[in-house]
Structure formats: structure tokens, C-alpha cells
Amino acid sequence: MAEQSLLRARGVSFAWAGEHGVAGVDLDVAAGEIVGLLGPNGAGKSTLVRALSATVGPATGSIRLLGDEIGALARREIARRVAVVPQEPVFQFPFTVLEVVLLGRHPHLAGLAFESAADIEKALAALARVGAADLAERPIAELSSGERQRVVVARALAQETPLLLLDEPASFLDLRHQVALFDLLRELADEGRGILAVLHDLNLAAEYCDRVILLGAGRVAAAGATADVLTYANLTRLYGTEVYVDVHDLTGGLVVTPLSARARARLHRPH
Ligand SMILES: Nc1ncnc2c1ncn2[C@@H]1O[C@H](COP(=O)(O)OP(=O)(O)O)[C@@H](O)[C@H]1O
Ligand SMILES: [Mg+2]
């Protein structure tokens, strides 16, 4: 294939002390694509994202970032190849938003050098791209969850990596910002980056993901082209609740509808 493999994972396993984690996961992200990682709470999505970026581990199996085994790369080199938007970012210091985004520049700084004017430009440009330029001087601790989430995406953008791993990046965003974020991810993919995003909103996944991976109890339950994988049977089994999948009359896109108890009673009521 002509596609450039940015991330190639084979047989990746990682166990927490209590045995939960991920087991035998195969996964690829190529330049130009958005891959969705879906699954119920506790399935191991965050564990997998962290294993793939070596923030937990070492995992067993093979994880290649742009061709090189992650275990052979220095932390700084990993950070030049992959940026992570964690599900629950932790800020140790009372940073301003701009200071948080500048952290994304650190893998590119020489030795103990301070950020240059060019780094500040890049950080401000990243903030502008997520529609958060006006937040630059605000203390990170004072932002709303949705504002903070966009700032952490900006930090990942400022890192200028070919690969982006995002763990529920849209969970706190309103509808407009969800669409803006995923439109931005689409642009980044079109520019040649590879994107792996954990998400719970199956309609967003249907609209934006080229491929999806369903994770259940730490293992890949199904993987492939989005329309092939997001089916009534797969989703109903994975989430343990009935999920309808239809094609939208006007957009032609998939529409995913979880059934309420009331809807189920209506549908299954004998006529
Ligand atoms: N830091 C941790 N220490 C021990 N167990 C953990 C830790 N983080 C997650 N787990 C366990 O790993 C499993 C998968 O969790 P996680 O990857 O966060 O799931 P998901 O992101 O799919 O909701 C869960 O059973 C969870 O309790
Ligand atoms: Mg998670």
C-alpha cells in the first residue's frame, strides 16, 4: 500500500494489577485517516491510548511509530511523533492557557532552552485553530470543561506531530464545538496526519471516521470500514443495549439511535 503507516500495533497487551487492561490488540493508523476507537466504559480504550503512547507500560507486543519500535525511542522522540489528548488532563501548576499550549513545544526545544517568539506564534496559532485565541491569558483552572478540552487539543496541535491520539476529545463540547473539532481533525488528516480518536458519540463516529475499531473487555470485537462495523448486531452486542442504525434520508450518512425502554416497548408491542 502507498499509505504511510504512522502507527502499527500488533498483539498489544497491557494488564493493570487487577488484570483488566487490553489483550492482543492489532491496530493501524495511516497518514490521512481518522480511526475511531469505540467501546463501553471500562473496555480499555484509555489504557490502549496510553499504552500506544508509552504513558503506561511497557506493553507487550509490537508498537511501531513511523516504523520504529516505541521501546527503542527516547521520550522526547516519542513526543515528536505522537501527541496525546488525555481523557482527564492534570495540570500540576497554576498555568495560563498559553503556558499549557507552550508545553506542546517542549519536545522541539533544544536542551533547556526557553520558548522562542516562534514557539509563542505556534502556540497562539494552535489556540486560534480550536477557536480559543481569546483564552490565552486565562488561568487554565478557571476554564469550563469544554474550554479546557479545546486548550488541550491546541497543546497537541502545537506539538506538530504526524500522529494524534485523542481520548474522548468531544465529551464536554457543545454541538457547534463538536462539529468544529471534528472538521478540524478532518482537515489535519487531509494535511497528512493520522488520527486515532476515542469517542462515545456514535453519530460523530459515523460522520467522521474512515475506519472504526470496537473494543470490548480489552479485545478488538470488530474493526473495519465505518459503515461495515457500525451495525445493529455489532453495536447491540458491544454495548449490551439495543441500537438501531439507519441511513439518513437527506444526508445519506448513518444515524445511530439507542432505543429507550419506551421505544422498545412500542416496537415490540404485539399489534
Ligand atoms: N490506573 C489504573 N490502575 C488500575 N486499573 C486501572 C487503571 N486505569 C484503568 N484501570 C482499569 O482498566 C480497565 C479499563 O479502563 P479504561 O482503559 O480507563 O477503560 P475505558 O477508557 O474504555 O473506559 C478498567 O477495568 C479500569 O478499572
Ligand atoms: Mg477512557
PDB file of N, CA, C and O in Angstrom, residues 197-222:
ATOM      1  N   ALA A 197      -9.102   8.516  17.492  1.00  0.00           N
ATOM      2  CA  ALA A 197      -9.936   9.225  18.456  1.00  0.00           C
ATOM      3  C   ALA A 197     -10.867   8.249  19.158  1.00  0.00           C
ATOM      4  O   ALA A 197     -11.573   7.474  18.515  1.00  0.00           O
ATOM      5  N   VAL A 198     -10.839   8.301  20.496  1.00  0.00           N
ATOM      6  CA  VAL A 198     -11.824   7.566  21.291  1.00  0.00           C
ATOM      7  C   VAL A 198     -13.072   8.426  21.343  1.00  0.00           C
ATOM      8  O   VAL A 198     -12.986   9.624  21.622  1.00  0.00           O
ATOM      9  N   LEU A 199     -14.223   7.849  21.043  1.00  0.00           N
ATOM     10  CA  LEU A 199     -15.436   8.646  21.214  1.00  0.00           C
ATOM     11  C   LEU A 199     -16.624   7.778  21.550  1.00  0.00           C
ATOM     12  O   LEU A 199     -16.647   6.592  21.246  1.00  0.00           O
ATOM     13  N   HIS A 200     -17.577   8.404  22.250  1.00  0.00           N
ATOM     14  CA  HIS A 200     -18.800   7.710  22.633  1.00  0.00           C
ATOM     15  C   HIS A 200     -19.952   8.077  21.719  1.00  0.00           C
ATOM     16  O   HIS A 200     -20.946   7.376  21.685  1.00  0.00           O
ATOM     17  N   ASP A 201     -19.826   9.195  21.026  1.00  0.00           N
ATOM     18  CA  ASP A 201     -20.920   9.637  20.175  1.00  0.00           C
ATOM     19  C   ASP A 201     -20.831   8.902  18.836  1.00  0.00           C
ATOM     20  O   ASP A 201     -19.988   9.195  17.990  1.00  0.00           O
ATOM     21  N   LEU A 202     -21.700   7.912  18.680  1.00  0.00           N
ATOM     22  CA  LEU A 202     -21.616   7.046  17.503  1.00  0.00           C
ATOM     23  C   LEU A 202     -22.019   7.781  16.227  1.00  0.00           C
ATOM     24  O   LEU A 202     -21.593   7.419  15.130  1.00  0.00           O
ATOM     25  N   ASN A 203     -22.826   8.832  16.372  1.00  0.00           N
ATOM     26  CA  ASN A 203     -23.180   9.610  15.187  1.00  0.00           C
ATOM     27  C   ASN A 203     -21.997  10.435  14.695  1.00  0.00           C
ATOM     28  O   ASN A 203     -21.780  10.555  13.485  1.00  0.00           O
ATOM     29  N   LEU A 204     -21.226  10.965  15.617  1.00  0.00           N
ATOM     30  CA  LEU A 204     -19.985  11.655  15.228  1.00  0.00           C
ATOM     31  C   LEU A 204     -19.023  10.661  14.575  1.00  0.00           C
ATOM     32  O   LEU A 204     -18.398  10.955  13.553  1.00  0.00           O
ATOM     33  N   ALA A 205     -18.912   9.485  15.173  1.00  0.00           N
ATOM     34  CA  ALA A 205     -18.032   8.450  14.615  1.00  0.00           C
ATOM     35  C   ALA A 205     -18.472   8.098  13.198  1.00  0.00           C
ATOM     36  O   ALA A 205     -17.651   8.008  12.276  1.00  0.00           O
ATOM     37  N   ALA A 206     -19.778   7.944  13.015  1.00  0.00           N
ATOM     38  CA  ALA A 206     -20.295   7.570  11.694  1.00  0.00           C
ATOM     39  C   ALA A 206     -19.980   8.645  10.666  1.00  0.00           C
ATOM     40  O   ALA A 206     -19.660   8.356   9.513  1.00  0.00           O
ATOM     41  N   GLU A 207     -20.050   9.893  11.089  1.00  0.00           N
ATOM     42  CA  GLU A 207     -19.865  11.001  10.146  1.00  0.00           C
ATOM     43  C   GLU A 207     -18.387  11.216   9.797  1.00  0.00           C
ATOM     44  O   GLU A 207     -18.061  11.563   8.673  1.00  0.00           O
ATOM     45  N   TYR A 208     -17.510  11.022  10.763  1.00  0.00           N
ATOM     46  CA  TYR A 208     -16.124  11.481  10.559  1.00  0.00           C
ATOM     47  C   TYR A 208     -15.079  10.374  10.405  1.00  0.00           C
ATOM     48  O   TYR A 208     -14.000  10.624   9.874  1.00  0.00           O
ATOM     49  N   CYS A 209     -15.352   9.178  10.926  1.00  0.00           N
ATOM     50  CA  CYS A 209     -14.283   8.168  10.951  1.00  0.00           C
ATOM     51  C   CYS A 209     -14.231   7.388   9.638  1.00  0.00           C
ATOM     52  O   CYS A 209     -15.257   6.961   9.126  1.00  0.00           O
ATOM     53  N   ASP A 210     -13.020   7.203   9.128  1.00  0.00           N
ATOM     54  CA  ASP A 210     -12.834   6.371   7.937  1.00  0.00           C
ATOM     55  C   ASP A 210     -12.950   4.901   8.311  1.00  0.00           C
ATOM     56  O   ASP A 210     -13.499   4.104   7.570  1.00  0.00           O
ATOM     57  N   ARG A 211     -12.415   4.578   9.473  1.00  0.00           N
ATOM     58  CA  ARG A 211     -12.485   3.211   9.985  1.00  0.00           C
ATOM     59  C   ARG A 211     -12.782   3.280  11.466  1.00  0.00           C
ATOM     60  O   ARG A 211     -12.486   4.284  12.114  1.00  0.00           O
ATOM     61  N   VAL A 212     -13.354   2.218  12.009  1.00  0.00           N
ATOM     62  CA  VAL A 212     -13.563   2.169  13.453  1.00  0.00           C
ATOM     63  C   VAL A 212     -13.107   0.820  13.999  1.00  0.00           C
ATOM     64  O   VAL A 212     -13.101  -0.196  13.291  1.00  0.00           O
ATOM     65  N   ILE A 213     -12.715   0.867  15.271  1.00  0.00           N
ATOM     66  CA  ILE A 213     -12.311  -0.334  15.999  1.00  0.00           C
ATOM     67  C   ILE A 213     -13.230  -0.425  17.212  1.00  0.00           C
ATOM     68  O   ILE A 213     -13.355   0.540  17.967  1.00  0.00           O
ATOM     69  N   LEU A 214     -13.903  -1.542  17.359  1.00  0.00           N
ATOM     70  CA  LEU A 214     -14.755  -1.745  18.535  1.00  0.00           C
ATOM     71  C   LEU A 214     -13.965  -2.549  19.551  1.00  0.00           C
ATOM     72  O   LEU A 214     -13.443  -3.630  19.235  1.00  0.00           O
ATOM     73  N   LEU A 215     -13.880  -1.996  20.753  1.00  0.00           N
ATOM     74  CA  LEU A 215     -13.136  -2.663  21.820  1.00  0.00           C
ATOM     75  C   LEU A 215     -14.124  -3.110  22.891  1.00  0.00           C
ATOM     76  O   LEU A 215     -14.923  -2.320  23.386  1.00  0.00           O
ATOM     77  N   GLY A 216     -14.075  -4.393  23.228  1.00  0.00           N
ATOM     78  CA  GLY A 216     -14.920  -4.914  24.300  1.00  0.00           C
ATOM     79  C   GLY A 216     -14.062  -5.748  25.224  1.00  0.00           C
ATOM     80  O   GLY A 216     -13.323  -6.613  24.763  1.00  0.00           O
ATOM     81  N   ALA A 217     -14.115  -5.444  26.526  1.00  0.00           N
ATOM     82  CA  ALA A 217     -13.343  -6.196  27.524  1.00  0.00           C
ATOM     83  C   ALA A 217     -11.877  -6.380  27.109  1.00  0.00           C
ATOM     84  O   ALA A 217     -11.320  -7.468  27.209  1.00  0.00           O
ATOM     85  N   GLY A 218     -11.276  -5.295  26.621  1.00  0.00           N
ATOM     86  CA  GLY A 218      -9.839  -5.295  26.347  1.00  0.00           C
ATOM     87  C   GLY A 218      -9.430  -5.904  25.019  1.00  0.00           C
ATOM     88  O   GLY A 218      -8.244  -5.925  24.683  1.00  0.00           O
ATOM     89  N   ARG A 219     -10.398  -6.421  24.265  1.00  0.00           N
ATOM     90  CA  ARG A 219     -10.057  -7.060  22.985  1.00  0.00           C
ATOM     91  C   ARG A 219     -10.805  -6.399  21.835  1.00  0.00           C
ATOM     92  O   ARG A 219     -11.883  -5.842  22.036  1.00  0.00           O
ATOM     93  N   VAL A 220     -10.256  -6.515  20.640  1.00  0.00           N
ATOM     94  CA  VAL A 220     -10.936  -5.971  19.461  1.00  0.00           C
ATOM     95  C   VAL A 220     -12.112  -6.889  19.124  1.00  0.00           C
ATOM     96  O   VAL A 220     -11.937  -8.073  18.852  1.00  0.00           O
ATOM     97  N   ALA A 221     -13.326  -6.308  19.175  1.00  0.00           N
ATOM     98  CA  ALA A 221     -14.533  -7.091  18.876  1.00  0.00           C
ATOM     99  C   ALA A 221     -14.848  -7.025  17.389  1.00  0.00           C
ATOM    100  O   ALA A 221     -15.395  -7.972  16.822  1.00  0.00           O
ATOM    101  N   ALA A 222     -14.527  -5.920  16.746  1.00  0.00           N
ATOM    102  CA  ALA A 222     -14.716  -5.768  15.303  1.00  0.00           C
ATOM    103  C   ALA A 222     -13.895  -4.577  14.859  1.00  0.00           C
ATOM    104  O   ALA A 222     -13.638  -3.665  15.643  1.00  0.00           O
TER     105      ALA A 222
END
